[in-house]
Amino acid sequence: MAYDSSNIFAKMIRGEISCQKILENEHALAFYDLYPKAPIHILVIPKGDYENSADFYRHANAFEVTEFYQLLDRVIEHLQLEQGGFRLVSNCGKNAGQEVPHFHVHILAGGPLGSGF
Ligand code: AMP
């Protein structure tokens, strides 16, 4: 299925809608989730057109992948999330709960998160 560039994260990357940005680099952007499911809920997205994690892992180049995970780690350091613990989640496909068809990783932190997935 072709990437749908009308999704809300693509609009953020193009600057058509605003987001509560935390950090960015050339290939990735991190911002607060508008409807947080944890005391701290952050989304990290690549700036390239990747529909989900499988698409990103197969088609992003090494620089994009590196920049993506470097930004994710910079957010963890910047907000000092490591000591209190954090969880990374990435839903791939509608059956897994993916609502926005642009690859993203959720960072959940800021309190006890329970043991469920
Ligand atoms: P997923 O269900 O894995 O696709 O996650 C999509 C996430 O995007 C959800 O946690 C939503 O709360 C979040 N979201 C939707 N619209 C916005 C927005 N405009 N700004 C920030 N986060 C959003």
PDB file of C-alpha atoms and ligand atoms in Angstrom:
ATOM      1  CA  MET A   1       0.000   0.000   0.000  1.00  0.00           C
ATOM      2  CA  ALA A   2       1.350   3.442  -0.907  1.00  0.00           C
ATOM      3  CA  TYR A   3       2.234   5.922   1.819  1.00  0.00           C
ATOM      4  CA  ASP A   4      -0.664   8.335   2.480  1.00  0.00           C
ATOM      5  CA  SER A   5       0.859  11.808   2.811  1.00  0.00           C
ATOM      6  CA  SER A   6      -2.400  13.263   4.165  1.00  0.00           C
ATOM      7  CA  ASN A   7      -1.803  11.767   7.632  1.00  0.00           C
ATOM      8  CA  ILE A   8      -1.471  14.101  10.603  1.00  0.00           C
ATOM      9  CA  PHE A   9       2.240  13.459  11.254  1.00  0.00           C
ATOM     10  CA  ALA A  10       3.114  14.186   7.611  1.00  0.00           C
ATOM     11  CA  LYS A  11       1.282  17.511   8.018  1.00  0.00           C
ATOM     12  CA  MET A  12       3.393  18.274  11.115  1.00  0.00           C
ATOM     13  CA  ILE A  13       6.607  17.547   9.237  1.00  0.00           C
ATOM     14  CA  ARG A  14       5.496  19.878   6.421  1.00  0.00           C
ATOM     15  CA  GLY A  15       4.637  22.545   9.002  1.00  0.00           C
ATOM     16  CA  GLU A  16       0.956  22.587   8.053  1.00  0.00           C
ATOM     17  CA  ILE A  17      -0.146  21.885  11.634  1.00  0.00           C
ATOM     18  CA  SER A  18       1.672  22.580  14.865  1.00  0.00           C
ATOM     19  CA  CYS A  19       2.980  20.169  17.466  1.00  0.00           C
ATOM     20  CA  GLN A  20       4.528  20.503  20.899  1.00  0.00           C
ATOM     21  CA  LYS A  21       8.052  19.882  19.696  1.00  0.00           C
ATOM     22  CA  ILE A  22      10.754  18.616  22.063  1.00  0.00           C
ATOM     23  CA  LEU A  23      13.762  18.063  19.776  1.00  0.00           C
ATOM     24  CA  GLU A  24      14.501  17.384  16.128  1.00  0.00           C
ATOM     25  CA  ASN A  25      17.375  16.647  13.793  1.00  0.00           C
ATOM     26  CA  GLU A  26      17.621  16.432  10.028  1.00  0.00           C
ATOM     27  CA  HIS A  27      15.741  13.148   9.789  1.00  0.00           C
ATOM     28  CA  ALA A  28      13.546  12.871  12.886  1.00  0.00           C
ATOM     29  CA  LEU A  29      11.174  14.842  15.100  1.00  0.00           C
ATOM     30  CA  ALA A  30      10.063  14.302  18.728  1.00  0.00           C
ATOM     31  CA  PHE A  31       6.958  15.884  20.218  1.00  0.00           C
ATOM     32  CA  TYR A  32       4.413  15.364  22.989  1.00  0.00           C
ATOM     33  CA  ASP A  33       1.397  13.138  22.321  1.00  0.00           C
ATOM     34  CA  LEU A  34      -1.746  15.269  22.281  1.00  0.00           C
ATOM     35  CA  TYR A  35      -3.746  12.600  24.148  1.00  0.00           C
ATOM     36  CA  PRO A  36      -1.241  11.229  26.682  1.00  0.00           C
ATOM     37  CA  LYS A  37      -1.683   7.668  27.959  1.00  0.00           C
ATOM     38  CA  ALA A  38       1.038   8.089  30.617  1.00  0.00           C
ATOM     39  CA  PRO A  39       2.255  11.047  32.710  1.00  0.00           C
ATOM     40  CA  ILE A  40       4.916  11.601  30.035  1.00  0.00           C
ATOM     41  CA  HIS A  41       3.956  10.505  26.520  1.00  0.00           C
ATOM     42  CA  ILE A  42       6.224  11.393  23.627  1.00  0.00           C
ATOM     43  CA  LEU A  43       6.201  10.407  19.965  1.00  0.00           C
ATOM     44  CA  VAL A  44       9.322  10.119  17.829  1.00  0.00           C
ATOM     45  CA  ILE A  45       8.858  10.049  14.053  1.00  0.00           C
ATOM     46  CA  PRO A  46      11.166   9.939  11.046  1.00  0.00           C
ATOM     47  CA  LYS A  47      10.780  12.827   8.599  1.00  0.00           C
ATOM     48  CA  GLY A  48      10.794  10.436   5.643  1.00  0.00           C
ATOM     49  CA  ASP A  49       7.658   8.818   4.245  1.00  0.00           C
ATOM     50  CA  TYR A  50       7.466   5.490   6.115  1.00  0.00           C
ATOM     51  CA  GLU A  51       4.082   3.979   6.879  1.00  0.00           C
ATOM     52  CA  ASN A  52       5.069   1.723   9.757  1.00  0.00           C
ATOM     53  CA  SER A  53       8.006   0.033  11.463  1.00  0.00           C
ATOM     54  CA  ALA A  54       8.370  -2.681   8.813  1.00  0.00           C
ATOM     55  CA  ASP A  55       8.498  -0.054   6.064  1.00  0.00           C
ATOM     56  CA  PHE A  56      11.076   1.971   8.028  1.00  0.00           C
ATOM     57  CA  TYR A  57      13.363  -0.969   8.837  1.00  0.00           C
ATOM     58  CA  ARG A  58      13.323  -2.205   5.238  1.00  0.00           C
ATOM     59  CA  HIS A  59      13.548   1.035   3.330  1.00  0.00           C
ATOM     60  CA  ALA A  60      15.151   3.777   5.436  1.00  0.00           C
ATOM     61  CA  ASN A  61      18.847   4.306   4.828  1.00  0.00           C
ATOM     62  CA  ALA A  62      21.428   3.836   7.570  1.00  0.00           C
ATOM     63  CA  PHE A  63      21.693   7.559   8.226  1.00  0.00           C
ATOM     64  CA  GLU A  64      17.928   7.924   8.709  1.00  0.00           C
ATOM     65  CA  VAL A  65      17.820   4.955  11.088  1.00  0.00           C
ATOM     66  CA  THR A  66      20.796   6.265  13.066  1.00  0.00           C
ATOM     67  CA  GLU A  67      19.390   9.779  13.301  1.00  0.00           C
ATOM     68  CA  PHE A  68      16.019   8.399  14.397  1.00  0.00           C
ATOM     69  CA  TYR A  69      17.449   6.423  17.311  1.00  0.00           C
ATOM     70  CA  GLN A  70      19.947   9.144  18.213  1.00  0.00           C
ATOM     71  CA  LEU A  71      17.066  11.593  18.543  1.00  0.00           C
ATOM     72  CA  LEU A  72      15.075   9.129  20.620  1.00  0.00           C
ATOM     73  CA  ASP A  73      18.054   8.756  22.970  1.00  0.00           C
ATOM     74  CA  ARG A  74      18.605  12.532  23.115  1.00  0.00           C
ATOM     75  CA  VAL A  75      14.988  12.932  24.264  1.00  0.00           C
ATOM     76  CA  ILE A  76      15.531  10.331  26.984  1.00  0.00           C
ATOM     77  CA  GLU A  77      18.634  12.194  28.147  1.00  0.00           C
ATOM     78  CA  HIS A  78      17.104  15.666  27.755  1.00  0.00           C
ATOM     79  CA  LEU A  79      14.067  14.781  29.897  1.00  0.00           C
ATOM     80  CA  GLN A  80      16.117  12.521  32.211  1.00  0.00           C
ATOM     81  CA  LEU A  81      13.757   9.603  31.731  1.00  0.00           C
ATOM     82  CA  GLU A  82      16.212   6.784  32.317  1.00  0.00           C
ATOM     83  CA  GLN A  83      16.277   6.852  36.093  1.00  0.00           C
ATOM     84  CA  GLY A  84      12.490   6.678  36.475  1.00  0.00           C
ATOM     85  CA  GLY A  85      12.146   4.132  33.673  1.00  0.00           C
ATOM     86  CA  PHE A  86      10.414   4.330  30.321  1.00  0.00           C
ATOM     87  CA  ARG A  87       8.685   2.085  27.799  1.00  0.00           C
ATOM     88  CA  LEU A  88       8.962   2.154  23.997  1.00  0.00           C
ATOM     89  CA  VAL A  89       5.927   1.055  21.946  1.00  0.00           C
ATOM     90  CA  SER A  90       5.415   0.969  18.206  1.00  0.00           C
ATOM     91  CA  ASN A  91       2.123  -0.269  16.808  1.00  0.00           C
ATOM     92  CA  CYS A  92       2.413  -1.718  13.305  1.00  0.00           C
ATOM     93  CA  GLY A  93      -0.898  -1.983  11.443  1.00  0.00           C
ATOM     94  CA  LYS A  94      -4.519  -1.359  12.400  1.00  0.00           C
ATOM     95  CA  ASN A  95      -4.886  -4.714  14.175  1.00  0.00           C
ATOM     96  CA  ALA A  96      -2.062  -3.664  16.493  1.00  0.00           C
ATOM     97  CA  GLY A  97      -3.720  -0.309  17.194  1.00  0.00           C
ATOM     98  CA  GLN A  98      -1.831   1.908  14.735  1.00  0.00           C
ATOM     99  CA  GLU A  99      -4.059   4.919  14.091  1.00  0.00           C
ATOM    100  CA  VAL A 100      -1.642   7.186  12.251  1.00  0.00           C
ATOM    101  CA  PRO A 101      -0.047   5.593   9.151  1.00  0.00           C
ATOM    102  CA  HIS A 102       3.362   7.194   9.621  1.00  0.00           C
ATOM    103  CA  PHE A 103       5.986   5.210  11.568  1.00  0.00           C
ATOM    104  CA  HIS A 104       6.296   6.387  15.167  1.00  0.00           C
ATOM    105  CA  VAL A 105       7.659   5.169  18.470  1.00  0.00           C
ATOM    106  CA  HIS A 106       5.830   6.059  21.675  1.00  0.00           C
ATOM    107  CA  ILE A 107       7.959   6.860  24.727  1.00  0.00           C
ATOM    108  CA  LEU A 108       5.879   6.306  27.873  1.00  0.00           C
ATOM    109  CA  ALA A 109       7.317   7.441  31.200  1.00  0.00           C
ATOM    110  CA  GLY A 110       6.740   9.487  34.318  1.00  0.00           C
ATOM    111  CA  GLY A 111       5.333   6.946  36.746  1.00  0.00           C
ATOM    112  CA  PRO A 112       4.523   3.285  37.298  1.00  0.00           C
ATOM    113  CA  LEU A 113       3.346   1.961  33.932  1.00  0.00           C
ATOM    114  CA  GLY A 114       2.130  -1.457  35.039  1.00  0.00           C
ATOM    115  CA  SER A 115       3.239  -4.690  33.461  1.00  0.00           C
ATOM    116  CA  GLY A 116       0.734  -4.837  30.569  1.00  0.00           C
ATOM    117  CA  PHE A 117       1.705  -4.177  26.965  1.00  0.00           C
TER     118      PHE A 117
HETATM  119  P1  AMP B   1      -0.945   4.959  17.212  1.00  0.00           P
HETATM  120  O1  AMP B   1      -2.274   4.561  17.735  1.00  0.00           O
HETATM  121  O2  AMP B   1       0.173   4.038  17.600  1.00  0.00           O
HETATM  122  O3  AMP B   1      -0.991   5.216  15.711  1.00  0.00           O
HETATM  123  O4  AMP B   1      -0.570   6.336  17.907  1.00  0.00           O
HETATM  124  C1  AMP B   1      -0.973   7.575  17.400  1.00  0.00           C
HETATM  125  C2  AMP B   1      -0.811   8.568  18.499  1.00  0.00           C
HETATM  126  O5  AMP B   1      -0.887   9.868  17.944  1.00  0.00           O
HETATM  127  C3  AMP B   1      -1.874   8.485  19.588  1.00  0.00           C
HETATM  128  O6  AMP B   1      -1.259   8.230  20.859  1.00  0.00           O
HETATM  129  C4  AMP B   1      -2.549   9.847  19.548  1.00  0.00           C
HETATM  130  O7  AMP B   1      -2.879  10.304  20.835  1.00  0.00           O
HETATM  131  C5  AMP B   1      -1.478  10.709  18.899  1.00  0.00           C
HETATM  132  N1  AMP B   1      -1.948  11.899  18.196  1.00  0.00           N
HETATM  133  C6  AMP B   1      -2.996  11.997  17.352  1.00  0.00           C
HETATM  134  N2  AMP B   1      -3.093  13.252  16.871  1.00  0.00           N
HETATM  135  C7  AMP B   1      -2.076  13.965  17.418  1.00  0.00           C
HETATM  136  C8  AMP B   1      -1.629  15.313  17.332  1.00  0.00           C
HETATM  137  N3  AMP B   1      -2.267  16.204  16.570  1.00  0.00           N
HETATM  138  N4  AMP B   1      -0.556  15.693  18.061  1.00  0.00           N
HETATM  139  C9  AMP B   1       0.093  14.801  18.834  1.00  0.00           C
HETATM  140  N5  AMP B   1      -0.269  13.504  18.962  1.00  0.00           N
HETATM  141  C10 AMP B   1      -1.344  13.095  18.277  1.00  0.00           C
END
